[in-house]
Short mmCIF file of C-alpha atoms in Angstrom, two decimals:
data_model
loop_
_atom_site.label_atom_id
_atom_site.label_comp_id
_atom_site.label_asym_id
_atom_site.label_seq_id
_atom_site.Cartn_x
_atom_site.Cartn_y
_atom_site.Cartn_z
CA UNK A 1 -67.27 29.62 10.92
CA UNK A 2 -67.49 31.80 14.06
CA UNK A 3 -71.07 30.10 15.10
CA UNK A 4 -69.25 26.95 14.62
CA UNK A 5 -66.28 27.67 17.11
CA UNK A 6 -68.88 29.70 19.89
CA UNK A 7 -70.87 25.84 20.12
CA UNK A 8 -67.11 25.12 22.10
CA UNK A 9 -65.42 28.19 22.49
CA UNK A 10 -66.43 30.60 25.15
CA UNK A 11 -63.26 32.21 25.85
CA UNK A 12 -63.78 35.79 24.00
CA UNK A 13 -59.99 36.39 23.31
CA UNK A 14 -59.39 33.08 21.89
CA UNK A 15 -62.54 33.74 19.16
CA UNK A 16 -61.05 37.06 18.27
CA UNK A 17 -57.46 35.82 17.54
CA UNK A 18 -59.26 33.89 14.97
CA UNK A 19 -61.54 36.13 13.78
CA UNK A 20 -58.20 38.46 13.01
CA UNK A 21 -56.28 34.88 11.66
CA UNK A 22 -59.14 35.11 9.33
CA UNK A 23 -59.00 38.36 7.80
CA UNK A 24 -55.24 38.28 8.26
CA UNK A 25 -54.77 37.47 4.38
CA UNK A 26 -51.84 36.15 2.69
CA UNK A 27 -48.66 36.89 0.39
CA UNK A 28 -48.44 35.68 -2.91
CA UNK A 29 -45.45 36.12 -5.01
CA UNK A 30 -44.87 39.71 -2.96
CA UNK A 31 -48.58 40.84 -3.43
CA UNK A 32 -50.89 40.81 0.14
CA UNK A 33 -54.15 39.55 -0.65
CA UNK A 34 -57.04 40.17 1.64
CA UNK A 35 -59.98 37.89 0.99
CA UNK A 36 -63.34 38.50 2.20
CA UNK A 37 -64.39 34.93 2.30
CA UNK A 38 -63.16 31.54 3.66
CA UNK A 39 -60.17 31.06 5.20
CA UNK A 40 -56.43 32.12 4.40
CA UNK A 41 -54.88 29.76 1.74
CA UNK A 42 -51.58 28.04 3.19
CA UNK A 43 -52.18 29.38 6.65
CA UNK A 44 -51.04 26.74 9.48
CA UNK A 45 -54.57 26.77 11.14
CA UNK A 46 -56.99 27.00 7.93
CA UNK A 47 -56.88 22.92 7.63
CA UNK A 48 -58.24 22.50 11.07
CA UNK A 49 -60.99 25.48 10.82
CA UNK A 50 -61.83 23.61 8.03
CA UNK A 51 -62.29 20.43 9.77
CA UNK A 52 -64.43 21.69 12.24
CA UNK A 53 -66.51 23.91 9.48
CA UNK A 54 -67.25 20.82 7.74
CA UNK A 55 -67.72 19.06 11.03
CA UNK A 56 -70.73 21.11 11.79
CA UNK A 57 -72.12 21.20 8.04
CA UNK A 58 -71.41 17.90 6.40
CA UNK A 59 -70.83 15.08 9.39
CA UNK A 60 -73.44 16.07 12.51
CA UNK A 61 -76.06 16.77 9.95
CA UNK A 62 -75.44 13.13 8.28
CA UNK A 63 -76.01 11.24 11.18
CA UNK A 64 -78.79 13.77 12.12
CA UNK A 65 -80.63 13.67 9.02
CA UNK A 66 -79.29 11.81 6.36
CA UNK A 67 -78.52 8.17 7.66
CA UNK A 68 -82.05 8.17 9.83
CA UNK A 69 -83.89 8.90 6.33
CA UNK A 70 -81.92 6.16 4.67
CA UNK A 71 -84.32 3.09 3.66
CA UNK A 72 -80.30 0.32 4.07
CA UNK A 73 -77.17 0.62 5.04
CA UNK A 74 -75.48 4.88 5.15
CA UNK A 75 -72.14 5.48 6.12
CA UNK A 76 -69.80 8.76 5.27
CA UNK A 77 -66.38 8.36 5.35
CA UNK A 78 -64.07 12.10 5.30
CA UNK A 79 -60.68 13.07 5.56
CA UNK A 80 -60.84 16.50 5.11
CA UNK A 81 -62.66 18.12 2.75
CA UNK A 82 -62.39 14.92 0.63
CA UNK A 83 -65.23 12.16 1.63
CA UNK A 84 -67.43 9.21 0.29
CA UNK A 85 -71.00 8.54 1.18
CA UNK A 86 -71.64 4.71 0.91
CA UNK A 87 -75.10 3.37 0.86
CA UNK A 88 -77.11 0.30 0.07
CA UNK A 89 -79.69 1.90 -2.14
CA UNK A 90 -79.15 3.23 -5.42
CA UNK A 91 -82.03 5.76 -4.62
CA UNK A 92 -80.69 6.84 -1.77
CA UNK A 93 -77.69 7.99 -3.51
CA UNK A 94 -79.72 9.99 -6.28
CA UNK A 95 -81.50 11.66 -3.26
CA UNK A 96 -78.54 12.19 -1.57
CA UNK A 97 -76.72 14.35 -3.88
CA UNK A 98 -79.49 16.26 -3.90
CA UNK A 99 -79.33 16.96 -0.58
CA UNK A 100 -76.12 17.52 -0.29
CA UNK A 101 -75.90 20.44 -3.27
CA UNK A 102 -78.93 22.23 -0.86
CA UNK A 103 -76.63 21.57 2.32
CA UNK A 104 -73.48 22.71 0.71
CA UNK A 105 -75.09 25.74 -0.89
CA UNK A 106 -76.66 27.39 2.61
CA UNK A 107 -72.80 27.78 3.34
CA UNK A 108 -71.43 28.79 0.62
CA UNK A 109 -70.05 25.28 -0.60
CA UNK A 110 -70.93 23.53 -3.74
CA UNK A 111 -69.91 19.92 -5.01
CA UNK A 112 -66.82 19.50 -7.12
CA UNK A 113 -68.30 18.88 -10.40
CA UNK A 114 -65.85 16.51 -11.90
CA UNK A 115 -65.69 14.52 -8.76
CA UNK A 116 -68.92 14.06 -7.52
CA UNK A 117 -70.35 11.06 -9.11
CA UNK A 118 -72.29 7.85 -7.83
CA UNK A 119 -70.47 4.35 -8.76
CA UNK A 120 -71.70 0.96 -8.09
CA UNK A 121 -69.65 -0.87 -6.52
CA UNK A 122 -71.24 -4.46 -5.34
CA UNK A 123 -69.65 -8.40 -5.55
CA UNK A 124 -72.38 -8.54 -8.77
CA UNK A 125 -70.19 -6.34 -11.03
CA UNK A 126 -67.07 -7.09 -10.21
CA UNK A 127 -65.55 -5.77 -13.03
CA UNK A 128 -63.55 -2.50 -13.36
CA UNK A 129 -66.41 -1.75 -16.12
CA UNK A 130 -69.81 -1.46 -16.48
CA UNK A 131 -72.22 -3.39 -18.19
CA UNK A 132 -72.34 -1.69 -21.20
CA UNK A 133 -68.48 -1.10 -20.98
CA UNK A 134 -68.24 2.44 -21.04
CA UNK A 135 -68.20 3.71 -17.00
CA UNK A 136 -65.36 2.71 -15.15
CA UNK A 137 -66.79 0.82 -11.71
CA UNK A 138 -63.14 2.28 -10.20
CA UNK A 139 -62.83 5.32 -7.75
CA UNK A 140 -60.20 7.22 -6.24
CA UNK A 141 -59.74 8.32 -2.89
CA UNK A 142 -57.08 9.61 -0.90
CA UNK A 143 -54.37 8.48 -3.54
CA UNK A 144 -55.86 5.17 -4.34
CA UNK A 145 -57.89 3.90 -7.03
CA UNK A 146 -60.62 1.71 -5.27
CA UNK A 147 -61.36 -1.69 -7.56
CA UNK A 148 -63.02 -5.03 -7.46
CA UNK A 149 -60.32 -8.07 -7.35
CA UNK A 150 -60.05 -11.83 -6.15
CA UNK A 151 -58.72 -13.04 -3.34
CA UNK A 152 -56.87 -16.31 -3.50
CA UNK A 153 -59.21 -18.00 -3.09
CA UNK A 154 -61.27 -16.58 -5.94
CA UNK A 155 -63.67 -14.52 -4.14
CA UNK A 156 -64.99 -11.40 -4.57
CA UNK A 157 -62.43 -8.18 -2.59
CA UNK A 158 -62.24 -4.76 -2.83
CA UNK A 159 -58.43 -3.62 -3.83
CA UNK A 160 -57.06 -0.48 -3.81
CA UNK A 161 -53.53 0.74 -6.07
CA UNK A 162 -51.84 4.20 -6.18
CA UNK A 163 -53.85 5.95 -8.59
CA UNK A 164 -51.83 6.98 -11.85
CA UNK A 165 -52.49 10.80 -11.52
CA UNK A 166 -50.79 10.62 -7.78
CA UNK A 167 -48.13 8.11 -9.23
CA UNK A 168 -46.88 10.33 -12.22
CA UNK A 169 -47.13 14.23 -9.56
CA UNK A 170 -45.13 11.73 -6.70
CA UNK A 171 -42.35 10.80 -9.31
CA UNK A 172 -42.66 14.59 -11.14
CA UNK A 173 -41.85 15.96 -7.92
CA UNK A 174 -39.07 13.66 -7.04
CA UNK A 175 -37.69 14.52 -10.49
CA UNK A 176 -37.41 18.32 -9.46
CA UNK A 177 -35.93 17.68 -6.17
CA UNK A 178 -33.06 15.64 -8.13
CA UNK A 179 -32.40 18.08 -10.57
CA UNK A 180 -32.54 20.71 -7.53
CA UNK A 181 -30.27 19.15 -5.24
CA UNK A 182 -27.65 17.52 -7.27
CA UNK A 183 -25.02 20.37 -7.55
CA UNK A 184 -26.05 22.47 -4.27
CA UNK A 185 -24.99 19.71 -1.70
CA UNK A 186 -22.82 16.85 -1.44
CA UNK A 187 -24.55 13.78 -2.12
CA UNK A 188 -24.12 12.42 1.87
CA UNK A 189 -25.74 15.24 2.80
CA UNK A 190 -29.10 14.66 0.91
CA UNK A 191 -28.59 11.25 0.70
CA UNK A 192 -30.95 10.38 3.83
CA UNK A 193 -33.40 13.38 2.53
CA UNK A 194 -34.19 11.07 0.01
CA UNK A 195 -34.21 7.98 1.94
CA UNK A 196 -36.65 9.40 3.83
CA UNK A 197 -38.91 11.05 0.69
CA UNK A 198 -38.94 7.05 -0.50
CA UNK A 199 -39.40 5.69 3.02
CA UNK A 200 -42.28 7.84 3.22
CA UNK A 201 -44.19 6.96 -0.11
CA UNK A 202 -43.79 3.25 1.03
CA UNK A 203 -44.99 3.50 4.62
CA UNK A 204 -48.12 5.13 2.88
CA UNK A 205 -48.89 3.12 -0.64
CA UNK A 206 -47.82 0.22 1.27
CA UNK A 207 -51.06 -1.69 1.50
CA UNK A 208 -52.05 -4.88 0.60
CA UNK A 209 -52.42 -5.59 -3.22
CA UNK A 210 -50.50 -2.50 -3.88
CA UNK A 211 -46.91 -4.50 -3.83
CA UNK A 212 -47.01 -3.93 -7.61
CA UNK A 213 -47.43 -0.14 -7.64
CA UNK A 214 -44.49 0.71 -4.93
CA UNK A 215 -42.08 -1.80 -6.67
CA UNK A 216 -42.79 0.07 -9.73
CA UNK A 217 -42.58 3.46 -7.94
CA UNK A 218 -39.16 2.40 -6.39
CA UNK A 219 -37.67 0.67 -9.88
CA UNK A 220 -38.29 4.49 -11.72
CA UNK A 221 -37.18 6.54 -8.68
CA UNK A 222 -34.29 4.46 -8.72
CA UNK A 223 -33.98 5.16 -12.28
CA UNK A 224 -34.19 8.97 -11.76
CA UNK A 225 -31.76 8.73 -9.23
CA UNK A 226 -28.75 7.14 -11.37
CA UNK A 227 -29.59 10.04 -13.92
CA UNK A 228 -28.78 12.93 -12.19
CA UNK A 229 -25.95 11.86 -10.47
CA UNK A 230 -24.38 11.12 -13.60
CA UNK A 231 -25.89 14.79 -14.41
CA UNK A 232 -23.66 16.72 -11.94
CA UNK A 233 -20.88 16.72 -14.86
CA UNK A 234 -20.15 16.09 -18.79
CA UNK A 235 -18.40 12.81 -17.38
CA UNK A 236 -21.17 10.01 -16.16
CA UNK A 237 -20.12 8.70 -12.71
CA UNK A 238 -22.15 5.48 -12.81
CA UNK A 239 -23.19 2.63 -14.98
CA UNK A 240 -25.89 0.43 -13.58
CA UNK A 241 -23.47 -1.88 -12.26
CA UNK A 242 -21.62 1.01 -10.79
CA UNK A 243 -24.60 2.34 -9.25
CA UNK A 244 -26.26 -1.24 -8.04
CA UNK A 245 -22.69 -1.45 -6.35
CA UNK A 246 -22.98 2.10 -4.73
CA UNK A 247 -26.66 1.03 -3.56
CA UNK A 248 -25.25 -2.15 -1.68
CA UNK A 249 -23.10 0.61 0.62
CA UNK A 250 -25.76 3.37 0.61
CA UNK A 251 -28.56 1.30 0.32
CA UNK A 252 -32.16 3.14 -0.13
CA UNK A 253 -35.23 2.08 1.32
CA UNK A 254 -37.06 -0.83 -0.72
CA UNK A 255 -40.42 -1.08 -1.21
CA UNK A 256 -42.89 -3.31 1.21
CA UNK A 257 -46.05 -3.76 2.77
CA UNK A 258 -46.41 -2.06 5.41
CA UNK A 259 -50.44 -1.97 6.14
CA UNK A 260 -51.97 -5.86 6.25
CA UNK A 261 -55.57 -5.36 5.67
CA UNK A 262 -56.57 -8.47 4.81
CA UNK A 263 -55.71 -11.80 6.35
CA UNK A 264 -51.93 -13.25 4.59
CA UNK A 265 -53.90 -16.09 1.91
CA UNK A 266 -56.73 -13.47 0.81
CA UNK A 267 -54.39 -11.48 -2.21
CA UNK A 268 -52.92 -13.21 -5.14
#
């Protein structure tokens, strides 16, 4: 990690503030930990060390050596420590998973073993299935599961929907901050907390093709909503009606598109 920084860093004070952030350590549940590898879990400046680790390991040495090597089309996209490779040739994937387990392991990295897989993913099997209908021709990726659809106009497009495992921890956790807040605070005072928590999940689900899984994500967190404000006493305070009424007054954010990716005719 230090080699990393010294390619940009020359200042000598600056590298040792680091190299102290490093061993610094952490606090869990009252207990200091003091690692001897990697960097210090929840600290505020691990995610960009990180960055620039895997800068240096995974994305100068794939345009160095990987995508020169390639016999089509190589491309790596990464947000964090989360990334795709996409390529052209199906033995150019095989190879590059190999290469990538030898990369990873010279630092001390290794491939997540449930996630690393290859998928393909071309207009010829358009399907969410394979041929022989047992591997799923879907992916996730930052929150979305990655499918083949048809545009309007019946051609072949690659969609994207909230993926159900980040639907069902999104709604879990709204759940817990209902049941949290209900009886601490007045509801005007965390009323535009959670306009904001809903605002939020639509500014970033809010792609195109993915009207279906924020209306759906709105309609239950609605839902959740009505049922623990009628929680805060033996006595309900709402029905529907009563609550539908309520919203018109102290409306909450609804759900839209907020990212056009593809022209307006191209989605059915």
């Amino acid at each position: 990690m230090l080699r990393c920084l010294q390619v940009r860093i020359q200042d000598p004070s600056l590298l040792l503030l680091i190299r102290r952030f490093l061993k610094a350590g952490y606090l869990e549940e009252g207990q200091l930990h003091l690692p001897e590898q990697g960097t210090p879990q929840g600290g505020n400046l691990s995610p960009i060390l990180a960055n620039i680790f895997l800068h240096y390991v995974l994305d100068l040495w794939f345009a160095k050596k990987v995508q020169p090597q390639a016999h089509g089309d190589c491309h790596l996209v990464r947000y964090a420590d989360d990334f795709l490779c996409l390529v052209q040739e199906e033995q150019d994937a095989k190879d590059m998973v190999s290469a990538l387990q030898e990369r990873f392991a010279k630092f001390g990295l290794q491939l997540h073993p449930q996630k690393t897989r290859i998928i393909r993913m071309d207009r010829k099997g358009q399907s969410r299935h394979s041929q022989d209908g047992q591997e799923p021709r879907t992916f996730d990726f930052l929150g979305f599961t990655h499918y083949w659809g048809k545009s309007r106009q019946g051609r072949p497009l690659l969609c994207r929907q909230t993926s159900a495992k980040r639907m069902r921890r999104s709604l879990k956790q709204l759940n817990a901050w209902l049941k949290a807040i209900r009886n601490t605070a007045r509801v005007r005072d965390w009323w535009p907390t959670l306009q904001s928590k809903l605002q939020g999940h639509y500014q970033y689900y809010g792609v195109s093709g993915n009207s279906r899984a924020i209306s759906r994500y709105g309609y239950i967190a609605t839902r959740l909503v009505l049922k623990w404000l009628n929680r805060r006493s033996q006595k309900a305070s709402f029905t529907w009606a009563g609550f539908l009424a309520y919203l018109r007054h102290y409306p909450l954010p609804r759900p839209r598109i907020v990212h056009r990716l593809y022209p307006s005719t191209s989605l059915g």
